[in-house]
Amino acid sequence: MKLQRKNRVRALAVGALAVTGALALSACGSDDTSASGGAGGAKAADIACEGKGKLRASGSSAQKNAMDVWVQNYAGACKDTEINYQPTGSGAGITTFLQGQTAFAGSDSALKPEEVAKSEKICKGGKAINLPMVGGPIAVGYNVPGVDNLVLDAPTLAKIFDSEITNWNDAAIKKLNPGAKLPDLKIQAFHRSDDSGTTDNFTKYLKGAAPDAWKHEPAKTWDGKGGQAASGSAGVSSQVKQTNGAISYFELSYATAGKIPTVKIATGAKAPVEATVDNASTAIAEAKQVGKGDDLALELNYATKAEGAYPITLVTYEIACDKGNKAETLPATKSFLTYIASEDGQNALKELGYAPLPTEIAGKVRKTVAALA
């Protein structure tokens, strides 16, 4: 792509998640809750600006906090382009993309074969591909008075979220937490009400690590028994924050922002594993590329027992046409995706609670983005 201009922008991430309406991200839907803090000390980023006008995208709410920073940085450099990303959830984002309404979609799960087939109608002469862009842990946040250090394993989590374990002083939880003062308190398990890639990955973990306890097939739509529902990662994390006895799953950035304690996972490693960026990176490094050609879909090992590998992880993909992108949005799409896949774009993630892509994967993503047509 011939670059029209190159602007230099200071990648300010301190306070960047408090994005206001004056910034390019103009609509946040029901997930308008941002992580605080930010990646202080981010170095200046070279952003190659291309294209003009408004670039619409939607999808994964898991990457909202990353998108807030990326959009702010990009807007500071590229005054002629407005990036409008709406965190509507992975399922809704894919649907909108397949209807030709957005330039790209964000999804916490790779496209299904039937979705790839549908994409051929809008990707003239091509098809949609998965570009891994954001990695990180799915934290299991909880609100149990008097319990600051909680350990659970996959079978116990599966039974909690399938309403088979309903009280915090259940024998199975006591066994994993012999020193904790577990109260006689009803468990309030919250799950996503919207189609969610986070739900898909969380249930893949339950199925992969505890198949005897979790009888349901992994899916974006919640299929467990009982529980309560809320919309988006912001919705379920807010419910945990305000409800005694609550537990749910959401990206680490939401736990950090809400100061919500998170569960350590007993995996079979020497010690239970905490939900941290570095521990998620250890697990993601085991991922295998299962996509063919320019499709970079990955397969995660949810049953890992590696030391320090946090098993409940997700990878968020940006989904775009390999060929057949709309001429009016292609330059800006490539420009923006090039920036977020760059070293500077990825370096902005870690202190936001996300895991930068492993070097080898990031290199493949940059090469693929450069070839979009």
Short mmCIF file of N, CA and C in Angstrom, two decimals, residues 57-140:
data_model
loop_
_atom_site.label_atom_id
_atom_site.label_comp_id
_atom_site.label_asym_id
_atom_site.label_seq_id
_atom_site.Cartn_x
_atom_site.Cartn_y
_atom_site.Cartn_z
N ALA A 57 -16.81 -0.59 12.54
CA ALA A 57 -16.51 -1.96 12.94
C ALA A 57 -17.27 -2.25 14.22
N SER A 58 -17.46 -3.54 14.53
CA SER A 58 -18.17 -3.90 15.75
C SER A 58 -17.83 -5.33 16.12
N GLY A 59 -18.25 -5.71 17.33
CA GLY A 59 -18.04 -7.08 17.76
C GLY A 59 -17.59 -7.21 19.19
N SER A 60 -16.57 -8.02 19.41
CA SER A 60 -16.10 -8.41 20.73
C SER A 60 -16.06 -7.27 21.74
N SER A 61 -16.74 -7.48 22.87
CA SER A 61 -16.61 -6.53 23.97
C SER A 61 -15.37 -6.83 24.79
N ALA A 62 -14.79 -8.02 24.62
CA ALA A 62 -13.58 -8.38 25.35
C ALA A 62 -12.43 -7.45 25.00
N GLN A 63 -12.40 -6.96 23.76
CA GLN A 63 -11.30 -6.11 23.34
C GLN A 63 -11.65 -4.62 23.43
N LYS A 64 -12.79 -4.28 24.02
CA LYS A 64 -13.21 -2.88 24.07
C LYS A 64 -12.14 -1.98 24.68
N ASN A 65 -11.58 -2.40 25.82
CA ASN A 65 -10.60 -1.55 26.49
C ASN A 65 -9.34 -1.35 25.66
N ALA A 66 -8.96 -2.38 24.89
CA ALA A 66 -7.84 -2.24 23.97
C ALA A 66 -8.22 -1.31 22.83
N MET A 67 -9.41 -1.49 22.29
CA MET A 67 -9.86 -0.65 21.18
C MET A 67 -9.94 0.82 21.58
N ASP A 68 -10.36 1.09 22.81
CA ASP A 68 -10.42 2.47 23.28
C ASP A 68 -9.06 3.16 23.12
N VAL A 69 -8.02 2.48 23.55
CA VAL A 69 -6.67 3.05 23.46
C VAL A 69 -6.20 3.13 22.01
N TRP A 70 -6.40 2.07 21.27
CA TRP A 70 -5.97 2.06 19.87
C TRP A 70 -6.67 3.16 19.06
N VAL A 71 -7.97 3.30 19.26
CA VAL A 71 -8.72 4.30 18.52
C VAL A 71 -8.25 5.71 18.90
N GLN A 72 -8.01 5.93 20.17
CA GLN A 72 -7.54 7.25 20.60
C GLN A 72 -6.18 7.57 19.97
N ASN A 73 -5.27 6.62 20.01
CA ASN A 73 -3.95 6.84 19.43
C ASN A 73 -4.04 7.08 17.92
N TYR A 74 -4.86 6.28 17.25
CA TYR A 74 -5.00 6.41 15.81
C TYR A 74 -5.64 7.75 15.46
N ALA A 75 -6.65 8.15 16.22
CA ALA A 75 -7.32 9.43 15.96
C ALA A 75 -6.37 10.60 16.13
N GLY A 76 -5.42 10.48 17.06
CA GLY A 76 -4.46 11.55 17.27
C GLY A 76 -3.52 11.73 16.09
N ALA A 77 -3.32 10.67 15.31
CA ALA A 77 -2.40 10.75 14.18
C ALA A 77 -3.13 10.98 12.86
N CYS A 78 -4.28 10.35 12.73
CA CYS A 78 -4.96 10.33 11.43
C CYS A 78 -6.25 11.13 11.51
N LYS A 79 -6.14 12.42 11.30
CA LYS A 79 -7.26 13.34 11.49
C LYS A 79 -8.36 13.15 10.45
N ASP A 80 -8.05 12.54 9.31
CA ASP A 80 -9.03 12.40 8.24
C ASP A 80 -9.86 11.13 8.34
N THR A 81 -9.55 10.30 9.34
CA THR A 81 -10.25 9.02 9.47
C THR A 81 -10.86 8.89 10.85
N GLU A 82 -12.11 8.50 10.92
CA GLU A 82 -12.80 8.26 12.18
C GLU A 82 -13.08 6.77 12.32
N ILE A 83 -12.55 6.16 13.37
CA ILE A 83 -12.79 4.75 13.64
C ILE A 83 -13.96 4.64 14.62
N ASN A 84 -15.02 3.99 14.22
CA ASN A 84 -16.19 3.81 15.07
C ASN A 84 -16.34 2.32 15.36
N TYR A 85 -15.88 1.90 16.55
CA TYR A 85 -15.98 0.49 16.94
C TYR A 85 -17.02 0.35 18.04
N GLN A 86 -18.02 -0.48 17.80
CA GLN A 86 -19.07 -0.70 18.78
C GLN A 86 -18.94 -2.10 19.37
N PRO A 87 -18.74 -2.22 20.69
CA PRO A 87 -18.56 -3.53 21.34
C PRO A 87 -19.89 -4.22 21.59
N THR A 88 -20.50 -4.71 20.52
CA THR A 88 -21.84 -5.30 20.58
C THR A 88 -21.82 -6.78 20.94
N GLY A 89 -20.64 -7.38 21.05
CA GLY A 89 -20.51 -8.81 21.27
C GLY A 89 -20.09 -9.51 19.99
N SER A 90 -19.39 -10.62 20.14
CA SER A 90 -18.82 -11.31 18.99
C SER A 90 -19.88 -11.75 17.98
N GLY A 91 -20.96 -12.34 18.48
CA GLY A 91 -21.98 -12.85 17.58
C GLY A 91 -22.61 -11.75 16.75
N ALA A 92 -22.96 -10.64 17.42
CA ALA A 92 -23.56 -9.52 16.70
C ALA A 92 -22.58 -8.90 15.72
N GLY A 93 -21.31 -8.84 16.11
CA GLY A 93 -20.30 -8.27 15.23
C GLY A 93 -20.13 -9.06 13.94
N ILE A 94 -20.11 -10.38 14.06
CA ILE A 94 -19.99 -11.23 12.88
C ILE A 94 -21.21 -11.08 11.98
N THR A 95 -22.39 -11.05 12.59
CA THR A 95 -23.61 -10.88 11.81
C THR A 95 -23.59 -9.58 11.01
N THR A 96 -23.20 -8.50 11.66
CA THR A 96 -23.15 -7.20 11.01
C THR A 96 -22.13 -7.19 9.87
N PHE A 97 -20.98 -7.82 10.12
CA PHE A 97 -19.95 -7.90 9.09
C PHE A 97 -20.46 -8.70 7.88
N LEU A 98 -21.12 -9.82 8.14
CA LEU A 98 -21.60 -10.67 7.06
C LEU A 98 -22.75 -10.02 6.29
N GLN A 99 -23.33 -8.98 6.86
CA GLN A 99 -24.35 -8.20 6.16
C GLN A 99 -23.74 -7.05 5.36
N GLY A 100 -22.42 -6.92 5.43
CA GLY A 100 -21.73 -5.89 4.67
C GLY A 100 -21.82 -4.50 5.28
N GLN A 101 -22.16 -4.41 6.57
CA GLN A 101 -22.35 -3.11 7.20
C GLN A 101 -21.09 -2.55 7.85
N THR A 102 -20.07 -3.39 8.04
CA THR A 102 -18.85 -2.95 8.71
C THR A 102 -17.62 -3.38 7.91
N ALA A 103 -16.51 -2.67 8.13
CA ALA A 103 -15.28 -2.98 7.42
C ALA A 103 -14.58 -4.21 8.00
N PHE A 104 -14.71 -4.39 9.30
CA PHE A 104 -14.16 -5.59 9.94
C PHE A 104 -14.95 -5.85 11.21
N ALA A 105 -14.79 -7.04 11.75
CA ALA A 105 -15.48 -7.43 12.98
C ALA A 105 -14.47 -7.93 13.99
N GLY A 106 -14.82 -7.82 15.26
CA GLY A 106 -14.01 -8.40 16.32
C GLY A 106 -14.73 -9.61 16.89
N SER A 107 -14.04 -10.73 17.03
CA SER A 107 -14.67 -11.94 17.56
C SER A 107 -13.70 -12.71 18.43
N ASP A 108 -14.19 -13.19 19.56
CA ASP A 108 -13.36 -13.98 20.46
C ASP A 108 -13.34 -15.45 20.09
N SER A 109 -13.97 -15.78 18.99
CA SER A 109 -13.92 -17.13 18.44
C SER A 109 -13.71 -17.03 16.94
N ALA A 110 -12.99 -17.98 16.40
CA ALA A 110 -12.77 -18.00 14.96
C ALA A 110 -14.08 -18.28 14.23
N LEU A 111 -14.16 -17.85 13.00
CA LEU A 111 -15.34 -18.07 12.19
C LEU A 111 -15.61 -19.56 11.99
N LYS A 112 -16.89 -19.89 11.96
CA LYS A 112 -17.29 -21.25 11.63
C LYS A 112 -17.26 -21.42 10.11
N PRO A 113 -17.13 -22.66 9.60
CA PRO A 113 -17.09 -22.87 8.14
C PRO A 113 -18.28 -22.25 7.41
N GLU A 114 -19.47 -22.35 8.01
CA GLU A 114 -20.64 -21.78 7.35
C GLU A 114 -20.58 -20.25 7.30
N GLU A 115 -19.92 -19.64 8.29
CA GLU A 115 -19.76 -18.19 8.28
C GLU A 115 -18.75 -17.76 7.21
N VAL A 116 -17.71 -18.57 7.04
CA VAL A 116 -16.75 -18.29 5.97
C VAL A 116 -17.44 -18.37 4.62
N ALA A 117 -18.29 -19.38 4.46
CA ALA A 117 -19.02 -19.54 3.20
C ALA A 117 -19.92 -18.33 2.93
N LYS A 118 -20.60 -17.83 3.95
CA LYS A 118 -21.47 -16.65 3.80
C LYS A 118 -20.66 -15.42 3.43
N SER A 119 -19.42 -15.36 3.92
CA SER A 119 -18.60 -14.17 3.69
C SER A 119 -18.25 -13.98 2.22
N GLU A 120 -18.33 -15.03 1.44
CA GLU A 120 -17.98 -14.92 0.03
C GLU A 120 -18.93 -13.99 -0.74
N LYS A 121 -20.12 -13.75 -0.15
CA LYS A 121 -21.08 -12.84 -0.79
C LYS A 121 -20.66 -11.38 -0.67
N ILE A 122 -19.94 -11.06 0.40
CA ILE A 122 -19.50 -9.67 0.57
C ILE A 122 -18.03 -9.48 0.25
N CYS A 123 -17.25 -10.55 0.34
CA CYS A 123 -15.83 -10.50 -0.02
C CYS A 123 -15.72 -10.94 -1.48
N LYS A 124 -15.97 -10.04 -2.39
CA LYS A 124 -16.03 -10.39 -3.80
C LYS A 124 -14.69 -10.96 -4.29
N GLY A 125 -14.73 -12.22 -4.67
CA GLY A 125 -13.51 -12.88 -5.12
C GLY A 125 -12.62 -13.38 -4.00
N GLY A 126 -13.10 -13.27 -2.77
CA GLY A 126 -12.31 -13.73 -1.63
C GLY A 126 -13.20 -14.30 -0.54
N LYS A 127 -12.70 -14.27 0.69
CA LYS A 127 -13.47 -14.78 1.83
C LYS A 127 -12.94 -14.12 3.10
N ALA A 128 -13.69 -14.24 4.17
CA ALA A 128 -13.27 -13.67 5.45
C ALA A 128 -12.20 -14.54 6.09
N ILE A 129 -11.25 -13.90 6.73
CA ILE A 129 -10.18 -14.61 7.44
C ILE A 129 -10.07 -14.10 8.87
N ASN A 130 -9.49 -14.94 9.73
CA ASN A 130 -9.30 -14.62 11.14
C ASN A 130 -7.89 -14.09 11.38
N LEU A 131 -7.80 -12.91 11.95
CA LEU A 131 -6.52 -12.30 12.27
C LEU A 131 -6.39 -12.15 13.78
N PRO A 132 -5.67 -13.03 14.48
CA PRO A 132 -5.53 -12.88 15.93
C PRO A 132 -4.88 -11.54 16.27
N MET A 133 -5.46 -10.83 17.23
CA MET A 133 -4.95 -9.49 17.53
C MET A 133 -4.79 -9.24 19.02
N VAL A 134 -5.68 -9.81 19.84
CA VAL A 134 -5.66 -9.56 21.28
C VAL A 134 -5.71 -10.90 22.01
N GLY A 135 -4.83 -11.09 22.95
CA GLY A 135 -4.85 -12.29 23.78
C GLY A 135 -5.03 -11.89 25.24
N GLY A 136 -5.44 -12.85 26.04
CA GLY A 136 -5.54 -12.52 27.46
C GLY A 136 -6.31 -13.54 28.25
N PRO A 137 -6.25 -13.40 29.57
CA PRO A 137 -6.97 -14.33 30.43
C PRO A 137 -8.43 -13.96 30.59
N ILE A 138 -9.28 -14.98 30.66
CA ILE A 138 -10.65 -14.79 31.11
C ILE A 138 -10.63 -15.00 32.62
N ALA A 139 -10.78 -13.93 33.35
CA ALA A 139 -10.77 -14.03 34.80
C ALA A 139 -12.10 -14.55 35.30
N VAL A 140 -12.06 -15.30 36.39
CA VAL A 140 -13.28 -15.70 37.08
C VAL A 140 -13.36 -14.84 38.34
#
